[in-house]
PDB file of C-alpha atoms in Angstrom:
ATOM      1  CA  MET A   1      -4.727   5.031  18.114  1.00  0.00           C
ATOM      2  CA  SER A   2      -3.062   1.603  18.225  1.00  0.00           C
ATOM      3  CA  LEU A   3      -1.876   1.857  14.599  1.00  0.00           C
ATOM      4  CA  ARG A   4       1.677   3.028  14.049  1.00  0.00           C
ATOM      5  CA  LEU A   5       1.292   6.084  11.877  1.00  0.00           C
ATOM      6  CA  PRO A   6       3.709   8.836  10.932  1.00  0.00           C
ATOM      7  CA  VAL A   7       3.151  11.864  13.167  1.00  0.00           C
ATOM      8  CA  LEU A   8       3.333  15.217  11.429  1.00  0.00           C
ATOM      9  CA  ASP A   9       5.790  17.843  12.563  1.00  0.00           C
ATOM     10  CA  ILE A  10       4.431  20.916  14.349  1.00  0.00           C
ATOM     11  CA  ASP A  11       5.733  23.106  11.519  1.00  0.00           C
ATOM     12  CA  PRO A  12       2.761  23.568   9.127  1.00  0.00           C
ATOM     13  CA  ALA A  13       5.205  23.767   6.215  1.00  0.00           C
ATOM     14  CA  SER A  14       6.616  20.311   6.926  1.00  0.00           C
ATOM     15  CA  PRO A  15       5.983  17.719   4.205  1.00  0.00           C
ATOM     16  CA  PHE A  16       3.490  14.874   4.333  1.00  0.00           C
ATOM     17  CA  PRO A  17       4.583  11.274   3.899  1.00  0.00           C
ATOM     18  CA  PRO A  18       4.218  10.096   0.283  1.00  0.00           C
ATOM     19  CA  ALA A  19       0.575   9.336  -0.446  1.00  0.00           C
ATOM     20  CA  ASP A  20       1.480   5.908  -1.787  1.00  0.00           C
ATOM     21  CA  SER A  21       2.687   4.943   1.711  1.00  0.00           C
ATOM     22  CA  ALA A  22      -0.889   5.088   3.048  1.00  0.00           C
ATOM     23  CA  LEU A  23      -2.355   2.005   4.698  1.00  0.00           C
ATOM     24  CA  ARG A  24      -4.475  -0.478   2.810  1.00  0.00           C
ATOM     25  CA  GLU A  25      -6.633  -1.045   5.896  1.00  0.00           C
ATOM     26  CA  PRO A  26      -8.179   1.286   6.746  1.00  0.00           C
ATOM     27  CA  ASP A  27      -7.869   2.326   3.147  1.00  0.00           C
ATOM     28  CA  GLY A  28      -5.850   5.481   2.683  1.00  0.00           C
ATOM     29  CA  LEU A  29      -4.942   6.331   6.274  1.00  0.00           C
ATOM     30  CA  LEU A  30      -1.614   8.140   5.909  1.00  0.00           C
ATOM     31  CA  ALA A  31      -0.624  10.149   8.977  1.00  0.00           C
ATOM     32  CA  MET A  32      -1.821  11.801  12.160  1.00  0.00           C
ATOM     33  CA  GLY A  33      -1.282  15.010  14.069  1.00  0.00           C
ATOM     34  CA  GLY A  34      -0.279  18.415  12.848  1.00  0.00           C
ATOM     35  CA  ASP A  35      -2.892  21.136  12.623  1.00  0.00           C
ATOM     36  CA  LEU A  36      -5.572  22.531  10.323  1.00  0.00           C
ATOM     37  CA  SER A  37      -3.774  25.738   9.411  1.00  0.00           C
ATOM     38  CA  PRO A  38      -4.382  27.091   5.895  1.00  0.00           C
ATOM     39  CA  GLN A  39      -0.807  26.288   4.859  1.00  0.00           C
ATOM     40  CA  ARG A  40      -1.095  22.674   6.011  1.00  0.00           C
ATOM     41  CA  LEU A  41      -4.513  22.143   4.440  1.00  0.00           C
ATOM     42  CA  LEU A  42      -3.510  23.587   1.080  1.00  0.00           C
ATOM     43  CA  ASN A  43      -0.348  21.491   1.067  1.00  0.00           C
ATOM     44  CA  ALA A  44      -2.426  18.405   1.839  1.00  0.00           C
ATOM     45  CA  TYR A  45      -4.957  18.932  -0.945  1.00  0.00           C
ATOM     46  CA  ALA A  46      -2.247  19.733  -3.484  1.00  0.00           C
ATOM     47  CA  HIS A  47      -0.819  16.270  -2.756  1.00  0.00           C
ATOM     48  CA  GLY A  48      -4.141  14.402  -2.857  1.00  0.00           C
ATOM     49  CA  ILE A  49      -4.522  14.247   0.940  1.00  0.00           C
ATOM     50  CA  PHE A  50      -7.411  15.368   3.144  1.00  0.00           C
ATOM     51  CA  PRO A  51      -8.241  15.397   6.878  1.00  0.00           C
ATOM     52  CA  TRP A  52     -11.019  13.204   8.252  1.00  0.00           C
ATOM     53  CA  PHE A  53     -11.486  12.514  11.950  1.00  0.00           C
ATOM     54  CA  SER A  54     -14.077  12.665  14.723  1.00  0.00           C
ATOM     55  CA  ASP A  55     -14.207  14.450  18.058  1.00  0.00           C
ATOM     56  CA  GLY A  56     -11.860  12.787  20.510  1.00  0.00           C
ATOM     57  CA  GLN A  57      -9.488  11.563  17.784  1.00  0.00           C
ATOM     58  CA  PRO A  58      -6.227  13.134  16.690  1.00  0.00           C
ATOM     59  CA  ILE A  59      -6.255  14.803  13.286  1.00  0.00           C
ATOM     60  CA  LEU A  60      -6.092  11.986  10.731  1.00  0.00           C
ATOM     61  CA  TRP A  61      -4.924  12.414   7.124  1.00  0.00           C
ATOM     62  CA  TRP A  62      -6.087  10.216   4.233  1.00  0.00           C
ATOM     63  CA  SER A  63      -5.358   9.430   0.587  1.00  0.00           C
ATOM     64  CA  PRO A  64      -7.528   6.443  -0.418  1.00  0.00           C
ATOM     65  CA  ASP A  65      -6.929   4.172  -3.385  1.00  0.00           C
ATOM     66  CA  PRO A  66      -8.928   4.190  -5.590  1.00  0.00           C
ATOM     67  CA  ARG A  67     -10.028   7.821  -5.432  1.00  0.00           C
ATOM     68  CA  THR A  68     -13.564   8.916  -6.298  1.00  0.00           C
ATOM     69  CA  LEU A  69     -13.977  11.904  -8.590  1.00  0.00           C
ATOM     70  CA  PHE A  70     -16.220  13.438 -11.220  1.00  0.00           C
ATOM     71  CA  ARG A  71     -15.446  14.695 -14.662  1.00  0.00           C
ATOM     72  CA  SER A  72     -17.044  18.103 -14.998  1.00  0.00           C
ATOM     73  CA  ASP A  73     -18.650  16.876 -18.226  1.00  0.00           C
ATOM     74  CA  GLY A  74     -19.654  13.519 -16.738  1.00  0.00           C
ATOM     75  CA  VAL A  75     -22.367  14.222 -14.155  1.00  0.00           C
ATOM     76  CA  HIS A  76     -25.527  12.156 -14.753  1.00  0.00           C
ATOM     77  CA  LEU A  77     -29.034  13.442 -14.057  1.00  0.00           C
ATOM     78  CA  SER A  78     -32.066  11.193 -14.187  1.00  0.00           C
ATOM     79  CA  SER A  79     -35.034  12.084 -16.359  1.00  0.00           C
ATOM     80  CA  ARG A  80     -37.078  12.611 -13.200  1.00  0.00           C
ATOM     81  CA  MET A  81     -34.498  15.048 -11.824  1.00  0.00           C
ATOM     82  CA  ARG A  82     -34.376  16.909 -15.106  1.00  0.00           C
ATOM     83  CA  ARG A  83     -38.165  17.326 -15.000  1.00  0.00           C
ATOM     84  CA  GLN A  84     -37.940  18.628 -11.441  1.00  0.00           C
ATOM     85  CA  PHE A  85     -35.265  21.171 -12.354  1.00  0.00           C
ATOM     86  CA  ARG A  86     -37.100  22.225 -15.509  1.00  0.00           C
ATOM     87  CA  ARG A  87     -40.062  23.509 -13.479  1.00  0.00           C
ATOM     88  CA  SER A  88     -38.089  24.633 -10.435  1.00  0.00           C
ATOM     89  CA  VAL A  89     -37.776  28.202  -9.194  1.00  0.00           C
ATOM     90  CA  TRP A  90     -34.500  27.421  -7.427  1.00  0.00           C
ATOM     91  CA  ARG A  91     -31.372  29.371  -8.265  1.00  0.00           C
ATOM     92  CA  ILE A  92     -27.811  28.346  -7.526  1.00  0.00           C
ATOM     93  CA  VAL A  93     -25.169  30.807  -6.349  1.00  0.00           C
ATOM     94  CA  ALA A  94     -21.684  30.576  -4.838  1.00  0.00           C
ATOM     95  CA  ASP A  95     -19.970  32.015  -1.774  1.00  0.00           C
ATOM     96  CA  HIS A  96     -22.945  33.961  -0.451  1.00  0.00           C
ATOM     97  CA  ASP A  97     -23.032  32.169   2.930  1.00  0.00           C
ATOM     98  CA  PHE A  98     -20.203  29.678   3.328  1.00  0.00           C
ATOM     99  CA  ASP A  99     -20.644  29.295   7.080  1.00  0.00           C
ATOM    100  CA  ALA A 100     -24.320  28.363   6.680  1.00  0.00           C
ATOM    101  CA  VAL A 101     -23.420  25.658   4.143  1.00  0.00           C
ATOM    102  CA  ILE A 102     -20.740  24.021   6.253  1.00  0.00           C
ATOM    103  CA  SER A 103     -23.018  24.163   9.310  1.00  0.00           C
ATOM    104  CA  ALA A 104     -25.830  22.504   7.348  1.00  0.00           C
ATOM    105  CA  CYS A 105     -23.441  19.786   6.134  1.00  0.00           C
ATOM    106  CA  ALA A 106     -22.323  19.163   9.721  1.00  0.00           C
ATOM    107  CA  ALA A 107     -25.918  18.880  10.940  1.00  0.00           C
ATOM    108  CA  MET A 108     -27.074  16.576   8.133  1.00  0.00           C
ATOM    109  CA  PRO A 109     -27.932  13.060   9.439  1.00  0.00           C
ATOM    110  CA  ARG A 110     -26.070  10.357   7.525  1.00  0.00           C
ATOM    111  CA  PRO A 111     -26.881   6.626   7.522  1.00  0.00           C
ATOM    112  CA  GLY A 112     -24.477   4.606   9.628  1.00  0.00           C
ATOM    113  CA  GLN A 113     -22.869   7.649  11.229  1.00  0.00           C
ATOM    114  CA  ASP A 114     -23.286   8.762  14.823  1.00  0.00           C
ATOM    115  CA  GLY A 115     -22.483  12.439  14.938  1.00  0.00           C
ATOM    116  CA  THR A 116     -20.351  14.290  12.392  1.00  0.00           C
ATOM    117  CA  TRP A 117     -16.745  14.449  11.280  1.00  0.00           C
ATOM    118  CA  ILE A 118     -17.267  18.155  10.493  1.00  0.00           C
ATOM    119  CA  THR A 119     -16.278  19.203  13.991  1.00  0.00           C
ATOM    120  CA  SER A 120     -16.226  22.774  15.247  1.00  0.00           C
ATOM    121  CA  GLU A 121     -12.454  22.707  14.679  1.00  0.00           C
ATOM    122  CA  MET A 122     -12.989  21.684  11.052  1.00  0.00           C
ATOM    123  CA  GLN A 123     -15.659  24.326  10.526  1.00  0.00           C
ATOM    124  CA  ALA A 124     -13.359  27.052  11.830  1.00  0.00           C
ATOM    125  CA  ALA A 125     -10.483  25.858   9.646  1.00  0.00           C
ATOM    126  CA  TYR A 126     -12.498  25.810   6.412  1.00  0.00           C
ATOM    127  CA  SER A 127     -14.146  29.126   7.213  1.00  0.00           C
ATOM    128  CA  GLU A 128     -10.660  30.592   7.428  1.00  0.00           C
ATOM    129  CA  LEU A 129      -9.782  29.011   4.069  1.00  0.00           C
ATOM    130  CA  HIS A 130     -12.934  30.593   2.673  1.00  0.00           C
ATOM    131  CA  ARG A 131     -11.958  33.985   4.056  1.00  0.00           C
ATOM    132  CA  LEU A 132      -8.636  33.612   2.258  1.00  0.00           C
ATOM    133  CA  GLY A 133     -10.386  32.738  -1.023  1.00  0.00           C
ATOM    134  CA  HIS A 134      -9.483  29.037  -1.174  1.00  0.00           C
ATOM    135  CA  ALA A 135     -12.685  27.355   0.038  1.00  0.00           C
ATOM    136  CA  HIS A 136     -16.025  27.830  -1.695  1.00  0.00           C
ATOM    137  CA  SER A 137     -19.683  27.053  -1.184  1.00  0.00           C
ATOM    138  CA  ILE A 138     -22.331  26.281  -3.776  1.00  0.00           C
ATOM    139  CA  GLU A 139     -25.802  27.215  -2.497  1.00  0.00           C
ATOM    140  CA  VAL A 140     -29.193  26.205  -3.857  1.00  0.00           C
ATOM    141  CA  ARG A 141     -31.838  28.747  -2.906  1.00  0.00           C
ATOM    142  CA  ASP A 142     -35.606  28.878  -3.000  1.00  0.00           C
ATOM    143  CA  GLY A 143     -36.096  32.569  -2.456  1.00  0.00           C
ATOM    144  CA  ASP A 144     -34.179  33.369   0.734  1.00  0.00           C
ATOM    145  CA  ARG A 145     -34.213  29.745   1.924  1.00  0.00           C
ATOM    146  CA  MET A 146     -31.270  27.443   1.263  1.00  0.00           C
ATOM    147  CA  VAL A 147     -32.472  24.001   0.126  1.00  0.00           C
ATOM    148  CA  GLY A 148     -29.127  22.384  -0.654  1.00  0.00           C
ATOM    149  CA  GLY A 149     -25.452  22.995  -1.087  1.00  0.00           C
ATOM    150  CA  LEU A 150     -21.888  21.791  -0.968  1.00  0.00           C
ATOM    151  CA  TYR A 151     -18.460  23.127  -0.102  1.00  0.00           C
ATOM    152  CA  GLY A 152     -14.858  22.347  -0.947  1.00  0.00           C
ATOM    153  CA  VAL A 153     -11.394  23.683  -1.677  1.00  0.00           C
ATOM    154  CA  ALA A 154     -10.002  25.027  -4.959  1.00  0.00           C
ATOM    155  CA  ILE A 155      -6.327  25.017  -5.928  1.00  0.00           C
ATOM    156  CA  GLY A 156      -5.342  25.997  -9.445  1.00  0.00           C
ATOM    157  CA  ARG A 157      -8.009  24.377 -11.632  1.00  0.00           C
ATOM    158  CA  MET A 158      -8.829  21.513  -9.272  1.00  0.00           C
ATOM    159  CA  PHE A 159     -11.807  21.494  -6.905  1.00  0.00           C
ATOM    160  CA  PHE A 160     -11.797  19.155  -3.929  1.00  0.00           C
ATOM    161  CA  GLY A 161     -15.353  18.522  -2.740  1.00  0.00           C
ATOM    162  CA  GLU A 162     -15.779  18.034   1.002  1.00  0.00           C
ATOM    163  CA  SER A 163     -19.460  17.576   1.809  1.00  0.00           C
ATOM    164  CA  MET A 164     -22.978  18.363   0.589  1.00  0.00           C
ATOM    165  CA  PHE A 165     -26.470  18.504   2.030  1.00  0.00           C
ATOM    166  CA  SER A 166     -30.122  18.598   1.009  1.00  0.00           C
ATOM    167  CA  ALA A 167     -32.917  20.317   2.878  1.00  0.00           C
ATOM    168  CA  GLU A 168     -35.311  19.445   0.022  1.00  0.00           C
ATOM    169  CA  PRO A 169     -35.225  16.449  -2.361  1.00  0.00           C
ATOM    170  CA  GLY A 170     -32.737  17.153  -5.133  1.00  0.00           C
ATOM    171  CA  GLY A 171     -31.010  20.016  -3.325  1.00  0.00           C
ATOM    172  CA  SER A 172     -27.553  18.477  -3.231  1.00  0.00           C
ATOM    173  CA  LYS A 173     -27.897  17.170  -6.803  1.00  0.00           C
ATOM    174  CA  ALA A 174     -28.673  20.683  -8.000  1.00  0.00           C
ATOM    175  CA  ALA A 175     -25.540  21.961  -6.241  1.00  0.00           C
ATOM    176  CA  LEU A 176     -23.417  19.197  -7.749  1.00  0.00           C
ATOM    177  CA  ALA A 177     -24.790  19.693 -11.257  1.00  0.00           C
ATOM    178  CA  ALA A 178     -24.369  23.468 -11.061  1.00  0.00           C
ATOM    179  CA  LEU A 179     -20.787  23.070  -9.876  1.00  0.00           C
ATOM    180  CA  ALA A 180     -20.068  20.710 -12.768  1.00  0.00           C
ATOM    181  CA  LEU A 181     -21.630  23.085 -15.293  1.00  0.00           C
ATOM    182  CA  ARG A 182     -19.598  26.079 -14.135  1.00  0.00           C
ATOM    183  CA  LEU A 183     -16.339  24.136 -13.843  1.00  0.00           C
ATOM    184  CA  ARG A 184     -16.846  22.794 -17.354  1.00  0.00           C
ATOM    185  CA  GLU A 185     -17.382  26.333 -18.625  1.00  0.00           C
ATOM    186  CA  TRP A 186     -14.221  27.492 -16.832  1.00  0.00           C
ATOM    187  CA  GLY A 187     -12.104  24.682 -18.264  1.00  0.00           C
ATOM    188  CA  TRP A 188     -11.737  22.719 -15.021  1.00  0.00           C
ATOM    189  CA  PRO A 189     -12.037  19.070 -16.114  1.00  0.00           C
ATOM    190  CA  LEU A 190     -12.277  17.245 -12.763  1.00  0.00           C
ATOM    191  CA  PHE A 191     -13.454  17.580  -9.186  1.00  0.00           C
ATOM    192  CA  ASP A 192     -12.690  15.331  -6.259  1.00  0.00           C
ATOM    193  CA  ALA A 193     -15.310  13.412  -4.269  1.00  0.00           C
ATOM    194  CA  GLN A 194     -12.836  11.565  -2.013  1.00  0.00           C
ATOM    195  CA  VAL A 195     -14.587   8.288  -1.074  1.00  0.00           C
ATOM    196  CA  GLY A 196     -17.178   6.600  -3.260  1.00  0.00           C
ATOM    197  CA  ASN A 197     -20.627   5.270  -2.450  1.00  0.00           C
ATOM    198  CA  PRO A 198     -23.520   3.905  -4.559  1.00  0.00           C
ATOM    199  CA  HIS A 199     -25.290   7.283  -4.599  1.00  0.00           C
ATOM    200  CA  LEU A 200     -22.284   9.080  -6.102  1.00  0.00           C
ATOM    201  CA  ALA A 201     -21.873   6.290  -8.646  1.00  0.00           C
ATOM    202  CA  THR A 202     -25.413   6.880  -9.932  1.00  0.00           C
ATOM    203  CA  LEU A 203     -24.470  10.520 -10.510  1.00  0.00           C
ATOM    204  CA  GLY A 204     -21.479   9.589 -12.650  1.00  0.00           C
ATOM    205  CA  ALA A 205     -18.617   9.383 -10.148  1.00  0.00           C
ATOM    206  CA  GLU A 206     -15.565   7.440 -11.281  1.00  0.00           C
ATOM    207  CA  ALA A 207     -12.940   5.512  -9.303  1.00  0.00           C
ATOM    208  CA  TRP A 208      -9.370   6.265 -10.353  1.00  0.00           C
ATOM    209  CA  PRO A 209      -6.219   4.471  -9.163  1.00  0.00           C
ATOM    210  CA  ARG A 210      -4.348   6.751  -6.790  1.00  0.00           C
ATOM    211  CA  PRO A 211      -1.308   7.263  -9.080  1.00  0.00           C
ATOM    212  CA  ARG A 212      -3.551   8.458 -11.906  1.00  0.00           C
ATOM    213  CA  PHE A 213      -5.443  10.765  -9.559  1.00  0.00           C
ATOM    214  CA  LEU A 214      -2.258  12.225  -8.054  1.00  0.00           C
ATOM    215  CA  ALA A 215      -0.810  12.921 -11.505  1.00  0.00           C
ATOM    216  CA  ALA A 216      -3.979  14.805 -12.503  1.00  0.00           C
ATOM    217  CA  VAL A 217      -3.979  16.756  -9.242  1.00  0.00           C
ATOM    218  CA  ALA A 218      -0.348  17.792  -9.676  1.00  0.00           C
ATOM    219  CA  GLU A 219      -1.058  19.099 -13.173  1.00  0.00           C
ATOM    220  CA  LEU A 220      -4.305  20.899 -12.376  1.00  0.00           C
ATOM    221  CA  CYS A 221      -3.138  22.429  -9.099  1.00  0.00           C
ATOM    222  CA  SER A 222      -0.216  24.024 -10.962  1.00  0.00           C
ATOM    223  CA  LYS A 223      -2.556  26.040 -13.180  1.00  0.00           C
ATOM    224  CA  PRO A 224      -2.394  29.805 -12.489  1.00  0.00           C
ATOM    225  CA  GLU A 225      -5.801  30.502 -10.962  1.00  0.00           C
ATOM    226  CA  LYS A 226      -5.946  33.201  -8.286  1.00  0.00           C
ATOM    227  CA  PRO A 227      -7.850  32.549  -5.047  1.00  0.00           C
ATOM    228  CA  GLY A 228     -10.846  34.749  -4.276  1.00  0.00           C
ATOM    229  CA  SER A 229     -14.616  34.761  -4.067  1.00  0.00           C
ATOM    230  CA  TRP A 230     -16.587  32.885  -6.701  1.00  0.00           C
ATOM    231  CA  ALA A 231     -19.743  34.911  -6.117  1.00  0.00           C
ATOM    232  CA  GLU A 232     -19.455  37.133  -9.183  1.00  0.00           C
ATOM    233  CA  ALA A 233     -17.916  34.627 -11.591  1.00  0.00           C
ATOM    234  CA  PHE A 234     -20.420  31.905 -10.700  1.00  0.00           C
ATOM    235  CA  GLY A 235     -23.415  34.252 -10.929  1.00  0.00           C
ATOM    236  CA  ALA A 236     -26.981  33.105 -10.283  1.00  0.00           C
ATOM    237  CA  LEU A 237     -27.806  29.930 -12.195  1.00  0.00           C
ATOM    238  CA  PRO A 238     -31.539  29.143 -12.602  1.00  0.00           C
ATOM    239  CA  ALA A 239     -32.297  25.479 -11.913  1.00  0.00           C
ATOM    240  CA  PRO A 240     -33.969  24.992 -15.352  1.00  0.00           C
ATOM    241  CA  GLU A 241     -30.507  25.519 -16.878  1.00  0.00           C
ATOM    242  CA  LEU A 242     -29.523  22.197 -15.336  1.00  0.00           C
ATOM    243  CA  ALA A 243     -32.173  20.424 -17.457  1.00  0.00           C
ATOM    244  CA  ARG A 244     -30.770  21.609 -20.767  1.00  0.00           C
ATOM    245  CA  PRO A 245     -28.686  19.316 -23.002  1.00  0.00           C
ATOM    246  CA  GLY A 246     -25.155  18.874 -21.734  1.00  0.00           C
ATOM    247  CA  PHE A 247     -25.665  16.463 -18.865  1.00  0.00           C
ATOM    248  CA  ASP A 248     -25.733  12.726 -19.520  1.00  0.00           C
ATOM    249  CA  ALA A 249     -29.227  11.371 -18.905  1.00  0.00           C
ATOM    250  CA  VAL A 250     -29.752   8.134 -17.007  1.00  0.00           C
TER     251      VAL A 250
END
């Protein structure tokens, strides 16, 4: 790259530059290099930083300002979506097939994007985080078929969403709403959505100044939550549960 960026040390325990030193243009670009080892990734997320790069690029690290996130009690569902969920036979589970979720997210066509940033290197790195109990998938199932889902990283009581997909209309919204419901029940107040767009805004996403976001991350990541599978704790959530009172209607 032609930009002069800090280059990370080869030691995965080495610190990142302060997030507030990130570039304004492109917004949030902080550093390059390093690796995608579990230690480096967990250190990044705990400091409000995430990797985002394409094949052929070095590993790039970002901390945009403002930062897009959801309150776990602030997800909006339209009346039409509520009606769909009310009569749906879908069920939502967690950590049953993480690799299938991240593969589906990588394969999902996205407007304005040629290819995917979820490279094979990224998939391998997050699958390893999942094996270690730090990365989780939310899966929306119609029988044995997966119709939507999302994945991300959990540290303490903070969840950092990475990507989501829909194989049927409403699939990703069901995953998002189910995640919010369970996090709210567990006492996790926020989850990260990284970079905003109009679609996320309609679902209730908020834009926080980076200092406010980093302060919340520092507090929530320090909470004593052990890593491990969410499969049992999350359970099987029937989609009609998402239509009950508790979500803001729009």
